Structures are given as C-alpha cells and as structure tokens.
XYZ file of N, CA and C in Angstrom:
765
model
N -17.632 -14.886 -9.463
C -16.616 -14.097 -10.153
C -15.794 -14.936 -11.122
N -15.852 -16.224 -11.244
C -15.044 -17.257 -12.131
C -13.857 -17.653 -11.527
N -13.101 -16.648 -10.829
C -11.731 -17.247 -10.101
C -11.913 -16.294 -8.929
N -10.926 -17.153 -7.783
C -11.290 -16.211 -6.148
C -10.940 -14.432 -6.097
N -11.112 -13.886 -5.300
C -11.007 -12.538 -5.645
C -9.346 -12.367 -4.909
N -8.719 -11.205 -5.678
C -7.727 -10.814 -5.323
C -7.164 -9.493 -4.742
N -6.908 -9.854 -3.397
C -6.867 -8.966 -2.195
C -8.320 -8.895 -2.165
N -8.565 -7.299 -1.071
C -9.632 -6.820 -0.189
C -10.096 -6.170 -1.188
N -11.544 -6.155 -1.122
C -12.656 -5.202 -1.876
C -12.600 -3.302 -1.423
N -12.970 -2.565 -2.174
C -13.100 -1.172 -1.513
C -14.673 -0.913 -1.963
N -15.139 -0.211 -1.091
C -16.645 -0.068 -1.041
C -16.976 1.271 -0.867
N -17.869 1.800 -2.213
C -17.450 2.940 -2.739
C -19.070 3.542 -3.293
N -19.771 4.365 -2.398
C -20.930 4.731 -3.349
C -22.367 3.931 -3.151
N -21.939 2.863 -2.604
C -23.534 1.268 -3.174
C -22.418 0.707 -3.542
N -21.152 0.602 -3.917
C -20.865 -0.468 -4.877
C -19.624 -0.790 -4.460
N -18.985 -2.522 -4.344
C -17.861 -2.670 -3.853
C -17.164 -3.132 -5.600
N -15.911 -2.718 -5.030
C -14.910 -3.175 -6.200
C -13.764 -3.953 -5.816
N -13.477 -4.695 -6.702
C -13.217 -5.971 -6.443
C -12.013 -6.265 -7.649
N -10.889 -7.158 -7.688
C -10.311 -8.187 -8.521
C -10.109 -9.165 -8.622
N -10.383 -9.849 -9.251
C -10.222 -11.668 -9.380
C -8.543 -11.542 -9.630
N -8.062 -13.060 -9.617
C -7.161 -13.438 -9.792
C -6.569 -13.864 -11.109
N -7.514 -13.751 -12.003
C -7.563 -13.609 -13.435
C -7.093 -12.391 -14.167
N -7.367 -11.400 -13.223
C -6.819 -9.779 -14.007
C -8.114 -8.791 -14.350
N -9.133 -9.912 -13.509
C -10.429 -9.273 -13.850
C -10.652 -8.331 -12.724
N -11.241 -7.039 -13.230
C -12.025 -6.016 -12.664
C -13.612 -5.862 -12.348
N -14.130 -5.795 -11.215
C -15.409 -6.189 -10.941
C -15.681 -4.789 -10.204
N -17.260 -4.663 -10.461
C -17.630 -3.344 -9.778
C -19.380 -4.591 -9.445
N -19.344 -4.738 -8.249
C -21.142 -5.555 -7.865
C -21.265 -4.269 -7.517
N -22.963 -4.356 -7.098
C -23.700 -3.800 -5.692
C -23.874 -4.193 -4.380
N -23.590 -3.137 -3.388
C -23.206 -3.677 -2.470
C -24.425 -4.237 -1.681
N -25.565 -4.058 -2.201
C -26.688 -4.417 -1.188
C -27.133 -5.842 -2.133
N -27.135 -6.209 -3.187
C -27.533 -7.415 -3.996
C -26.602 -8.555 -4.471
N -25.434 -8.379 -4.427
C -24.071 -8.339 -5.199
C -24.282 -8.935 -6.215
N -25.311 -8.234 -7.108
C -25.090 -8.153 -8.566
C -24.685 -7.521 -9.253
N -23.809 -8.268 -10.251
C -22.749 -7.975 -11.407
C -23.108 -6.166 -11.747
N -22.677 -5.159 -11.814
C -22.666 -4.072 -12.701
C -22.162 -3.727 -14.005
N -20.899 -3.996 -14.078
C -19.650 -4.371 -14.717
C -18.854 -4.916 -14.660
N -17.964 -5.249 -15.559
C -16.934 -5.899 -15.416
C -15.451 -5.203 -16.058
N -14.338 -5.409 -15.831
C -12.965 -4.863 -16.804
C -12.678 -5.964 -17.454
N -12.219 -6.671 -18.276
C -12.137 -7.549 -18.910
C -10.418 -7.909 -18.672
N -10.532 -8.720 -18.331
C -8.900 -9.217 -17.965
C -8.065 -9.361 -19.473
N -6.924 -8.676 -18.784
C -5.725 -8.171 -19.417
C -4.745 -9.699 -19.916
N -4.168 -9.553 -20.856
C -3.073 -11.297 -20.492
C -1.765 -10.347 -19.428
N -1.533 -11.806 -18.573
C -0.491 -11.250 -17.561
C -0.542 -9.929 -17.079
N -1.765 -9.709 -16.629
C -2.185 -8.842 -15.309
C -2.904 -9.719 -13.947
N -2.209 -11.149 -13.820
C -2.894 -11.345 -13.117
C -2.771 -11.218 -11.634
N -3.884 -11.056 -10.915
C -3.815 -10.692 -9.405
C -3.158 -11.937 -8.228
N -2.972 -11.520 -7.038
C -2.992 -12.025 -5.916
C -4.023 -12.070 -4.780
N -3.151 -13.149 -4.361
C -4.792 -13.545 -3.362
C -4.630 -12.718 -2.268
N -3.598 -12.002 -1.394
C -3.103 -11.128 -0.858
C -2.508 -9.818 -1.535
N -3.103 -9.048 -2.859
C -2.996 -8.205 -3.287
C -3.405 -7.131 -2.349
N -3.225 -5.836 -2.935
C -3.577 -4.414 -2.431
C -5.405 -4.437 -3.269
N -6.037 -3.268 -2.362
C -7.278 -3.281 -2.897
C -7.344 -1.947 -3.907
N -8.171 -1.748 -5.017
C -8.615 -0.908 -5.350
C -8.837 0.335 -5.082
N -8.032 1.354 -5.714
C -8.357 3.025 -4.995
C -9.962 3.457 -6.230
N -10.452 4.011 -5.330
C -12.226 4.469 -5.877
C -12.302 6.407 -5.748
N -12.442 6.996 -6.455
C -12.591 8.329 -6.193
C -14.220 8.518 -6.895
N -13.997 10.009 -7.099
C -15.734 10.582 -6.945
C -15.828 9.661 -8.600
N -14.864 9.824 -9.401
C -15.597 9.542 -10.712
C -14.683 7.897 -11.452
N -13.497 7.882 -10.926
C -12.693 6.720 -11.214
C -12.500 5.572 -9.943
N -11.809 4.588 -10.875
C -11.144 3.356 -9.813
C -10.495 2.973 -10.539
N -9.116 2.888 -9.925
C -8.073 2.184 -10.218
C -8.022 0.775 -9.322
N -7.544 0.005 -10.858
C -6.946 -1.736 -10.316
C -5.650 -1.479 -10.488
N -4.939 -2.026 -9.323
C -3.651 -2.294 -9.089
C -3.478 -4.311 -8.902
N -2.649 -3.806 -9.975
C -2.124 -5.720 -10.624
C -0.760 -6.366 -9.823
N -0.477 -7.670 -9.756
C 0.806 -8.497 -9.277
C 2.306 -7.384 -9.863
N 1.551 -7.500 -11.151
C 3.000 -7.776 -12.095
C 3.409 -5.985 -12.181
N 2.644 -5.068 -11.381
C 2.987 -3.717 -11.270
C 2.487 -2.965 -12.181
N 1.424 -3.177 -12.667
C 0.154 -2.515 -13.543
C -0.602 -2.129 -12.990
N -1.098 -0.823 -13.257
C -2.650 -0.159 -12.793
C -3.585 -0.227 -14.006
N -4.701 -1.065 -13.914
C -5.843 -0.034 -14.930
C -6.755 0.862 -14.447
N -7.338 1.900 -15.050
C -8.232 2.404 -14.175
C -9.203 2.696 -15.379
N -10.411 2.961 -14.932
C -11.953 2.631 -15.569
C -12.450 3.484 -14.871
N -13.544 4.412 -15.365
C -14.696 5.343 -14.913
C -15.479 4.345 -14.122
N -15.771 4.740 -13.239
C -16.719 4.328 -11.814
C -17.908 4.442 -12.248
N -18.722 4.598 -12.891
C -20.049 4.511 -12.882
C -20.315 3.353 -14.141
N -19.386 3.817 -15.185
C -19.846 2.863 -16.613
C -18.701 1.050 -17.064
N -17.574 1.551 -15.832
C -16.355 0.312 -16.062
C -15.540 0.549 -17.514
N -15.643 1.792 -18.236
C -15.187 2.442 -19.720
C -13.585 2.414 -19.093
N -12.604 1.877 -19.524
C -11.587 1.662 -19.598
C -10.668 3.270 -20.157
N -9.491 3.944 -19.099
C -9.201 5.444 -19.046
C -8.125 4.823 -19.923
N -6.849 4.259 -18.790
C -5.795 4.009 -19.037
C -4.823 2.870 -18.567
N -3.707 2.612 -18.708
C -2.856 1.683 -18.288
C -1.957 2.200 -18.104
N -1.061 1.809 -16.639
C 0.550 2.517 -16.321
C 1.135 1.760 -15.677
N 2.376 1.007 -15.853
C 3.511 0.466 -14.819
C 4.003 1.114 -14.179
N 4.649 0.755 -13.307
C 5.384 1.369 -12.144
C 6.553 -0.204 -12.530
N 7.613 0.021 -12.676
C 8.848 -0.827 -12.823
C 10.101 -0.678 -12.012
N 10.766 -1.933 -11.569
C 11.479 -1.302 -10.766
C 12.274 -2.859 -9.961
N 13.691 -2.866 -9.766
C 14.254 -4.149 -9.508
C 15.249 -4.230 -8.138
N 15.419 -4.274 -7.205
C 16.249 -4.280 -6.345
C 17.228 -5.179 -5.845
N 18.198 -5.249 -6.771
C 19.142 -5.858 -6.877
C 19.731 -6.649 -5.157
N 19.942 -8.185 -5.325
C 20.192 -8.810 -3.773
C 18.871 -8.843 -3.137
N 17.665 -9.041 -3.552
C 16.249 -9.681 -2.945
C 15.394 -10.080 -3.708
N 15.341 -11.446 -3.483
C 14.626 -12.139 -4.315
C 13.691 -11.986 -4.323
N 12.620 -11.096 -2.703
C 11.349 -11.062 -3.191
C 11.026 -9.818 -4.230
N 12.015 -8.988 -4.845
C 11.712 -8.157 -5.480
C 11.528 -8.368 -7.353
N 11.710 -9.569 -7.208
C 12.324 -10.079 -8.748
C 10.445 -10.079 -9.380
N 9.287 -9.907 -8.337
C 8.141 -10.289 -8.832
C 7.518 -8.735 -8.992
N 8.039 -7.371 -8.627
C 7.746 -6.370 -8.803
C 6.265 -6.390 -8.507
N 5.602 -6.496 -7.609
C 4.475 -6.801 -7.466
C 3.964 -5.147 -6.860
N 2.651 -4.709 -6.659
C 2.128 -3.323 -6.399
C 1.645 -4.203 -4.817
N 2.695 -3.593 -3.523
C 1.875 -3.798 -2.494
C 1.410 -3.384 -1.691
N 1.190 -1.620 -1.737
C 0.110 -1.407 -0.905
C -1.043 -0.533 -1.608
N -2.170 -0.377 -0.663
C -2.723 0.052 -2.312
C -2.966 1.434 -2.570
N -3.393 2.022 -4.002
C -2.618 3.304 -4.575
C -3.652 4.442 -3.402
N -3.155 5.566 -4.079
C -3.711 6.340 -2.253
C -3.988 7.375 -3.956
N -4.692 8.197 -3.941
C -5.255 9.338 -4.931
C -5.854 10.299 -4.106
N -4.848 11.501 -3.925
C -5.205 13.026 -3.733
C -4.748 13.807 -4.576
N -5.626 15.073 -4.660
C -5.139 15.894 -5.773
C -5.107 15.769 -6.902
N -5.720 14.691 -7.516
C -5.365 14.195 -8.958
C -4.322 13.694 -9.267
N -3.236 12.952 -8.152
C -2.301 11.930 -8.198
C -2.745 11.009 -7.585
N -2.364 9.823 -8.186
C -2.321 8.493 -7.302
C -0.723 8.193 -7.262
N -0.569 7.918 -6.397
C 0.717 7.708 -5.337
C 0.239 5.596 -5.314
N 1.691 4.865 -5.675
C 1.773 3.832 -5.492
C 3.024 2.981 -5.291
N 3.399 2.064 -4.842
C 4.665 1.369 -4.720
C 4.515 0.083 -4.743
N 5.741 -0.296 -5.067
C 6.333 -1.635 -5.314
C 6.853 -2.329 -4.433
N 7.327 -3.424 -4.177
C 8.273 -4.582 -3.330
C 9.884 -4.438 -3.896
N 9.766 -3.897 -5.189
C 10.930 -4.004 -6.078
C 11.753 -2.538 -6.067
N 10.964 -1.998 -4.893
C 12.144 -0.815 -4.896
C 11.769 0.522 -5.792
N 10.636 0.702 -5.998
C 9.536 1.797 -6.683
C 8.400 2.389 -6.212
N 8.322 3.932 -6.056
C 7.421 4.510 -5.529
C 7.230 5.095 -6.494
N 5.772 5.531 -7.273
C 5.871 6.591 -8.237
C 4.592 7.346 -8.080
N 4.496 8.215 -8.363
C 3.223 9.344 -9.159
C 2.856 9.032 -10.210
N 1.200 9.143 -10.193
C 0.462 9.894 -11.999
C -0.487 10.211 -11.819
N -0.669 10.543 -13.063
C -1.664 12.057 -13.135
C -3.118 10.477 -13.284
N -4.062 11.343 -12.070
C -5.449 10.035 -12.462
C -6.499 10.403 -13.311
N -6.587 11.478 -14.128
C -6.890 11.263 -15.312
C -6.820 11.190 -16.445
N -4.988 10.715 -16.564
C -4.895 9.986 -18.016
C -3.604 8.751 -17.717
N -3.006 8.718 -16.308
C -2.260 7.960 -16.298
C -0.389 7.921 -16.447
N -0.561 9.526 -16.927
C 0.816 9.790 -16.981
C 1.470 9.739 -16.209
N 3.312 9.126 -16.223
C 4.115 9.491 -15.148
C 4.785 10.772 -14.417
N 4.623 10.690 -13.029
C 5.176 12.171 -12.785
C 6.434 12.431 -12.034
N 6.321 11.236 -11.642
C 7.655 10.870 -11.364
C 7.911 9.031 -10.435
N 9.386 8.412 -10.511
C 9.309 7.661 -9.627
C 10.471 7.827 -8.866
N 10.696 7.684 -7.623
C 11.682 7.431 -6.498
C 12.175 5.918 -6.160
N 12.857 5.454 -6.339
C 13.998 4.284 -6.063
C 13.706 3.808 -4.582
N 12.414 3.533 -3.868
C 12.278 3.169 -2.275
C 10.921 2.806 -3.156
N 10.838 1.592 -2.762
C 9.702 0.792 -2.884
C 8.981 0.892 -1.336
N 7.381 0.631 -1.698
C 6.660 0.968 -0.350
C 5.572 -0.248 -0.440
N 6.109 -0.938 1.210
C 5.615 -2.389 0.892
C 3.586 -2.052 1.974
N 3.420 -0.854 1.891
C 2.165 -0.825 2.465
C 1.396 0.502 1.865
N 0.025 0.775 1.834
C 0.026 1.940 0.864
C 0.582 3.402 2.194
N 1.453 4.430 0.835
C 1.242 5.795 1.240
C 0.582 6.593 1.908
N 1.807 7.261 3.056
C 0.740 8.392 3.455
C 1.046 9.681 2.771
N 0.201 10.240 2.855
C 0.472 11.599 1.639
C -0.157 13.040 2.620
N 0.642 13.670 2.984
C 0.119 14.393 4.126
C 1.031 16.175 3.958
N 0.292 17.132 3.681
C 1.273 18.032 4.167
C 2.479 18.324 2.746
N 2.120 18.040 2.101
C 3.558 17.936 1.027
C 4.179 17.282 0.326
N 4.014 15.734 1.428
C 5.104 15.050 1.866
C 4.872 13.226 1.632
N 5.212 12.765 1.149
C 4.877 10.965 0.927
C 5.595 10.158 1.862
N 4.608 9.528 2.678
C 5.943 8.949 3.926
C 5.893 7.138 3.493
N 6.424 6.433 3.842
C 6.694 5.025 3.271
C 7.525 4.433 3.952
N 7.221 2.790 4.228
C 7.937 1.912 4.773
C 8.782 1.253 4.083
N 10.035 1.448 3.156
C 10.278 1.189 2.210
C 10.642 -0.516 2.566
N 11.046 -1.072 1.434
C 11.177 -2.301 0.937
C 12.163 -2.840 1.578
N 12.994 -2.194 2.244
C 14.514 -2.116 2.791
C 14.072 -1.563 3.983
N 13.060 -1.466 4.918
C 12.519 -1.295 5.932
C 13.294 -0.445 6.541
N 12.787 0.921 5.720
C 12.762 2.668 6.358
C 12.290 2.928 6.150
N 12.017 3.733 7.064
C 10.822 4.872 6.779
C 11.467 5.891 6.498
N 10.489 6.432 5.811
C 11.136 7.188 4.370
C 9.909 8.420 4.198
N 10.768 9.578 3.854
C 10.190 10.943 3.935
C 10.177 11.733 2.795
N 8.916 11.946 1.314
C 9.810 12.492 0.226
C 8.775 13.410 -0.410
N 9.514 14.090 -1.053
C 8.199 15.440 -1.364
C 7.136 14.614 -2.804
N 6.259 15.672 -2.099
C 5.161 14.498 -2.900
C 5.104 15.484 -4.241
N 5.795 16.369 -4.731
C 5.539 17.245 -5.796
C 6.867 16.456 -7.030
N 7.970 16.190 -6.448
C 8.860 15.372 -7.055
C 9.349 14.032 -6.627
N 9.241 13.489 -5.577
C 9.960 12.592 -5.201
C 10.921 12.339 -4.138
N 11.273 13.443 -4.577
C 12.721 13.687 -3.758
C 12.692 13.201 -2.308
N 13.634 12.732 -2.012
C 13.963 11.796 -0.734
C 14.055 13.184 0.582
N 13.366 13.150 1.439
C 14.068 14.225 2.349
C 14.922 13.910 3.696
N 14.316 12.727 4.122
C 15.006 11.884 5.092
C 14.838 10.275 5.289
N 15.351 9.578 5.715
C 15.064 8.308 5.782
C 15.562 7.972 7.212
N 15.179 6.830 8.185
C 15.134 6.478 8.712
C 14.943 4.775 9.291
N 16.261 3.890 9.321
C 16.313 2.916 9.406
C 15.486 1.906 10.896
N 14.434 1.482 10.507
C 14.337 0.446 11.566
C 15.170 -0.756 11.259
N 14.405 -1.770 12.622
C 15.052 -2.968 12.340
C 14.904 -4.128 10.962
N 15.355 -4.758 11.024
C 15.765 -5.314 9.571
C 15.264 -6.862 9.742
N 16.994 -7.818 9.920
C 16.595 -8.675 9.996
C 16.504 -9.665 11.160
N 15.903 -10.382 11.419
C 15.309 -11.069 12.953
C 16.530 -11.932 13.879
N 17.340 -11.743 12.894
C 18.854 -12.084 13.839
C 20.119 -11.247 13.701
N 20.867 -11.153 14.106
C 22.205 -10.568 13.954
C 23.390 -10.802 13.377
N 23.948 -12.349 13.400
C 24.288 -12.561 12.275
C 24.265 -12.758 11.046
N 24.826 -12.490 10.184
C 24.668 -13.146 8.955
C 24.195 -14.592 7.992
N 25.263 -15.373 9.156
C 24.591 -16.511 8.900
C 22.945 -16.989 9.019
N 22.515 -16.105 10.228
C 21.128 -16.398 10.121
C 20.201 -16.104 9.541
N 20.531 -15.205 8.761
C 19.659 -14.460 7.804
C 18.721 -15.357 7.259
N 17.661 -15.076 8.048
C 16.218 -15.493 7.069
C 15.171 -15.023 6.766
N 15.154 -14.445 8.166
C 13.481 -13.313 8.081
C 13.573 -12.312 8.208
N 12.985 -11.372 8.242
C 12.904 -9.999 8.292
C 11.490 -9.429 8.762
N 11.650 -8.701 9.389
C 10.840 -7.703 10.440
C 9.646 -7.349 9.851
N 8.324 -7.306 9.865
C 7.710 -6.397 9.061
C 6.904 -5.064 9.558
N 7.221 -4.435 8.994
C 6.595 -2.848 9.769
C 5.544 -2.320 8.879
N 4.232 -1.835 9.713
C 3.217 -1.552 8.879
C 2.592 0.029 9.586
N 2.557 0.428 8.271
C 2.148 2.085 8.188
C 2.769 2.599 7.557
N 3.520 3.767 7.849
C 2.568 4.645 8.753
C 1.416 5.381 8.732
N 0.573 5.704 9.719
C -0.215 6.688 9.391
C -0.124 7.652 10.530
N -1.127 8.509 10.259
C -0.745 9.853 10.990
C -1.618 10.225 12.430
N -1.372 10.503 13.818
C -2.381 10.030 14.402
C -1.297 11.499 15.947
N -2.456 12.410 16.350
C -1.896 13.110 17.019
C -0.749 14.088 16.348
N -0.655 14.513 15.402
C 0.697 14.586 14.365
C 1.681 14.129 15.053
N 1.766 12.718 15.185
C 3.076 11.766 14.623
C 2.606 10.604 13.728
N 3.547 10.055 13.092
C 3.705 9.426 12.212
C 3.683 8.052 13.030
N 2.656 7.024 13.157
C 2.933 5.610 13.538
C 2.932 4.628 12.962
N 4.441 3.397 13.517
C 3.766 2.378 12.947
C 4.028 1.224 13.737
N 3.733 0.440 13.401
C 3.228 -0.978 14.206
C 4.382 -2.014 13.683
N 4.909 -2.630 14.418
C 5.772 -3.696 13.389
C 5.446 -5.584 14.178
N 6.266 -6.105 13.705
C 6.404 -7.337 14.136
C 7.295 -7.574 15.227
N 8.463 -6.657 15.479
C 9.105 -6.953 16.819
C 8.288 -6.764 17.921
N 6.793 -6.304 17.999
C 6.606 -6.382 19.071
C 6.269 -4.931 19.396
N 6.847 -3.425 18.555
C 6.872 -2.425 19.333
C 5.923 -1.440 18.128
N 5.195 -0.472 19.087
C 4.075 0.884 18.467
C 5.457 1.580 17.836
N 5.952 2.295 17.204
C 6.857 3.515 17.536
C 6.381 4.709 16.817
N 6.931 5.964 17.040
C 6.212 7.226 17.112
C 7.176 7.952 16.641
N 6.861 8.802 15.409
C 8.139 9.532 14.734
C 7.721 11.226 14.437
N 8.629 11.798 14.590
C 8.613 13.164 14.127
C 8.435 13.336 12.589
N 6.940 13.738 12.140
C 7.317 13.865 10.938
C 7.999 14.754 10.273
N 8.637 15.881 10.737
C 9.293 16.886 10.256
C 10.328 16.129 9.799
N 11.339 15.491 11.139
C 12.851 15.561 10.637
C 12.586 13.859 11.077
N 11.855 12.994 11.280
C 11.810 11.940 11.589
C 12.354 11.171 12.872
N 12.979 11.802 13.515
C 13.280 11.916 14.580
C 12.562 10.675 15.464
N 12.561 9.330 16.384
C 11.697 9.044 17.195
C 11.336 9.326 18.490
N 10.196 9.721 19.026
C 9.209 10.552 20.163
C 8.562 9.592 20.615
N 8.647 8.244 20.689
C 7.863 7.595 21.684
C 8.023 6.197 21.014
N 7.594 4.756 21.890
C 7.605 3.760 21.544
C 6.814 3.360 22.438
N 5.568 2.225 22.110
C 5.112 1.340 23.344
C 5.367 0.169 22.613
N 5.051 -0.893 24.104
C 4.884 -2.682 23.588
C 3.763 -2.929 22.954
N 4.200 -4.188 21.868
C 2.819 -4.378 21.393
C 2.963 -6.003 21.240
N 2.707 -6.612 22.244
C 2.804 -7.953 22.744
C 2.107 -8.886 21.074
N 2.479 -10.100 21.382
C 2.838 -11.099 20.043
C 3.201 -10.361 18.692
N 3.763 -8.492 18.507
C 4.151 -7.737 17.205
C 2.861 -8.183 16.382
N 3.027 -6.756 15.507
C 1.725 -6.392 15.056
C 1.941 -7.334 13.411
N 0.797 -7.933 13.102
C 0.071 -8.429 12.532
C -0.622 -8.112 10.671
N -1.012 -6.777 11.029
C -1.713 -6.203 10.125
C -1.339 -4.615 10.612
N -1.756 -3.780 9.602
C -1.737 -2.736 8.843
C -2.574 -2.193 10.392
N -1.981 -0.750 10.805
C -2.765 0.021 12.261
C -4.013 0.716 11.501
N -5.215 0.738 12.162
C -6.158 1.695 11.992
C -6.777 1.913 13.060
N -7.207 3.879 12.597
C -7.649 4.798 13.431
C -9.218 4.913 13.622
N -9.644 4.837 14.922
C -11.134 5.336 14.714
C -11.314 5.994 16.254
N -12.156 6.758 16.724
C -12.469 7.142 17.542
C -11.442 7.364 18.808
N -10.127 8.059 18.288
C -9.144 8.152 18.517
C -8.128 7.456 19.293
N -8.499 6.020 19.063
C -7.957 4.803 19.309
C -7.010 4.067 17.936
N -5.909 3.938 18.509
C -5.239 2.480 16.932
C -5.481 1.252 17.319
N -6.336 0.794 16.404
C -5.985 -0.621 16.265
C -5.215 -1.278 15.949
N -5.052 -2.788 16.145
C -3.910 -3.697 15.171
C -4.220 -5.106 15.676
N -4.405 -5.988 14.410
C -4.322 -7.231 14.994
C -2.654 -7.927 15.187
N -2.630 -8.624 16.268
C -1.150 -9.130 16.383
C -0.697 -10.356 16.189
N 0.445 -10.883 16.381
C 0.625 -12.086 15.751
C -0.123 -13.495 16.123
N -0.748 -13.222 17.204
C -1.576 -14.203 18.055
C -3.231 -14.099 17.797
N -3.366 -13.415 16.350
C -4.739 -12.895 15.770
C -5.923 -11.975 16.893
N -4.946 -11.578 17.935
C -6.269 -10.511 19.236
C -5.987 -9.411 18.539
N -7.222 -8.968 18.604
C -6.938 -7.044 18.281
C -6.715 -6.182 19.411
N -5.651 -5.599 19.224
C -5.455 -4.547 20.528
C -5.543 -3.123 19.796
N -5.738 -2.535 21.029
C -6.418 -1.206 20.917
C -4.885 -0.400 21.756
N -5.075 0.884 20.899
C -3.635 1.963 21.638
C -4.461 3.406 22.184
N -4.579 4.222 22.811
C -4.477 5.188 23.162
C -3.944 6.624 23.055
C-alpha cells in the first residue's frame, strides 16, 4: 500500500476497503489482495493508525479522514462522488483541538451519520454529500441509529439520545467521567464503548469495569453487571451473546 494502513479494513462484496495513512483510499480483493483501485490521496487528509474504518453500501464507500473529512467513491469503479467535513471544537480539551472522525460513519436510509472527538455529530445525504444537519455532542465510537433515534457516547462521556431526522437532543445521560475525584487529579478519563442495541436495551461496556443497560426510551438505567479488568474494545453481538475484549486483552462473553 506505500504507507501502513489506517484503522480496520471493511469487507464488502469480494472486496476489502482499506486507508493508508497517506489519505489514500484502497479497494483490493479479498481472496488475492490485488490492487482494484485506488482514491488518490488528498493533501492533509491524512489518516490514523487507530482511525475508524470505512462505511461500504450496495453501490458506495465512504473514507472517513483524521482531520474530519469524508470522501466517498462508487464501489465498483473508485470514481470519486464527493467531499464533506464535519467541523467542530470543544472548548477546555485538548484532545479535541485535532477534530479527528472517531467512530466510523454508520449509512441508513441514504444518511450517513458520523462524529467527531471535537464535539460534532452530523448527517448527509450519501449521494451527494450534503449537510443535513449537525448536533454539538461529538461521538467518540460509531452511531447507533435505531427507531428514529441516534444514540452516542458523546465526547464528554454521555450517552446521548437525538432524533435522527434533525438532531435534536432528546435526553442525555451522564456516566462516569474522570478516574479520580478530585480535581487535582485529573488525568484520565473513563472510556465507554457503544452503545448498541441488544434485547431492546441500549448497552455499553466501559473501562470502570461495568456492562450497563439503559432504557432507550427515556434512558433511564435497567441493569448493570461486572466486567472484570473494564472493557477494552468496542461490545459485539453474535449468537445472542456480547462480546468484549478487556483491559487484560481476554475476551469475555455476556449473556
């Protein structure tokens, strides 16, 4: 690829898609991994090595960039659609000063739904790129989009409830924050990953250690378990089990 790839691949069709750290867009095959196309890197679009991956639908794929750029390109030929920022600054956190896209874009309905570190969630239309709106809660993992409704771990670690037709905030809900209580200690902060949707509640996994379980109506919380060394990575569902790796790299399984 010329430089290492940035973030996780999505594998889509025969074909995984991919970004270098250059700003380059890659579409291989997934059984040869030879070249198909390429996007031709942008100046200052360049990626991370822990970026978000690529959203792929029946006929497009969108690249989501560091610096809070999407391009997206037709899926079969790599023909270049459009370009859109998502911008956005959250004044008192420094990790927001890099506006970076960190989880990755979610596309139903002919929106892709995406967020920022910097305190930006927005909409657009995925076949031309237009804005449809953005909301002021950055979402540091990708969107769930369920029912109406856009749920998000915002940047400021809440979970956060907002109509997916405008934006609009409907409830929010504060977890924990930062890993000490005073002030003076302020250094780290908690990280919570999800949610997704599982039994209709809303779960997510964090680093203190705990599952927790939310009402998605009014957000309300309905349950909590332990989740010994706090979760690790991002929860996923299969065979009506959650996974999660934890801070001690074991994967545990939930029920």
């Amino acid at each position: 690829m010329g430089s290492p790839a940035a973030g996780a691949p999505t594998l889509g069709g025969g074909t995984v898609f991919a970004m270098s750290v250059d700003g380059t867009g890659w579409a291989l095959d997934a059984a040869s991994g030879k070249k198909m196309w390429t996007l031709p890197a942008v100046e200052n679009l360049l990626g991370s090595d822990t970026g978000p991956a690529p959203a792929v639908t029946a006929s497009n794929v969108i690249f989501p960039f560091a610096t809070g750029i999407m391009l997206a390109a037709q899926r079969d030929t790599g023909a270049a659609l459009w370009q859109a920022a998502i911008t956005g600054n959250r004044l008192g956190r420094a990790y927001a000063n890099s506006g970076a896209i960190t989880g990755d874009p979610v596309v139903t309905g002919g929106v892709v739904y995406v967020g920022t570190q910097a305190g930006r969630t927005g909409a657009f239309r995925e076949d031309t790129g237009e804005m449809l709106w953005t909301a002021e809660d950055g979402a540091v993992n990708p969107p769930l989009v369920v029912g109406g409704s856009v749920f998000v771990v915002n940047d400021e670690d809440k979970l956060i409830r907002m109509d997916a037709s405008s934006g609009a905030r409907i409830w929010a809900v504060p977890m924990p924050y930062f890993t000490a209580s005073k002030p003076k200690r302020y250094a780290q902060i908690y990280t919570h990953f999800g949610p997704v949707l599982a039994g209709g509640r809303l779960v997510t996994v964090s680093s203190d250690g705990l599952v927790r379980q939310f009402d998605p109506a009014s957000g309300a919380v309905v349950g909590q378990a332990a989740l010994p060394g706090g979760a690790a990575s991002s929860p996923a569902l299969a065979a009506g089990m959650l996974f999660v790796v934890n801070g001690q790299g074991q994967l545990l399984a939930f029920r």
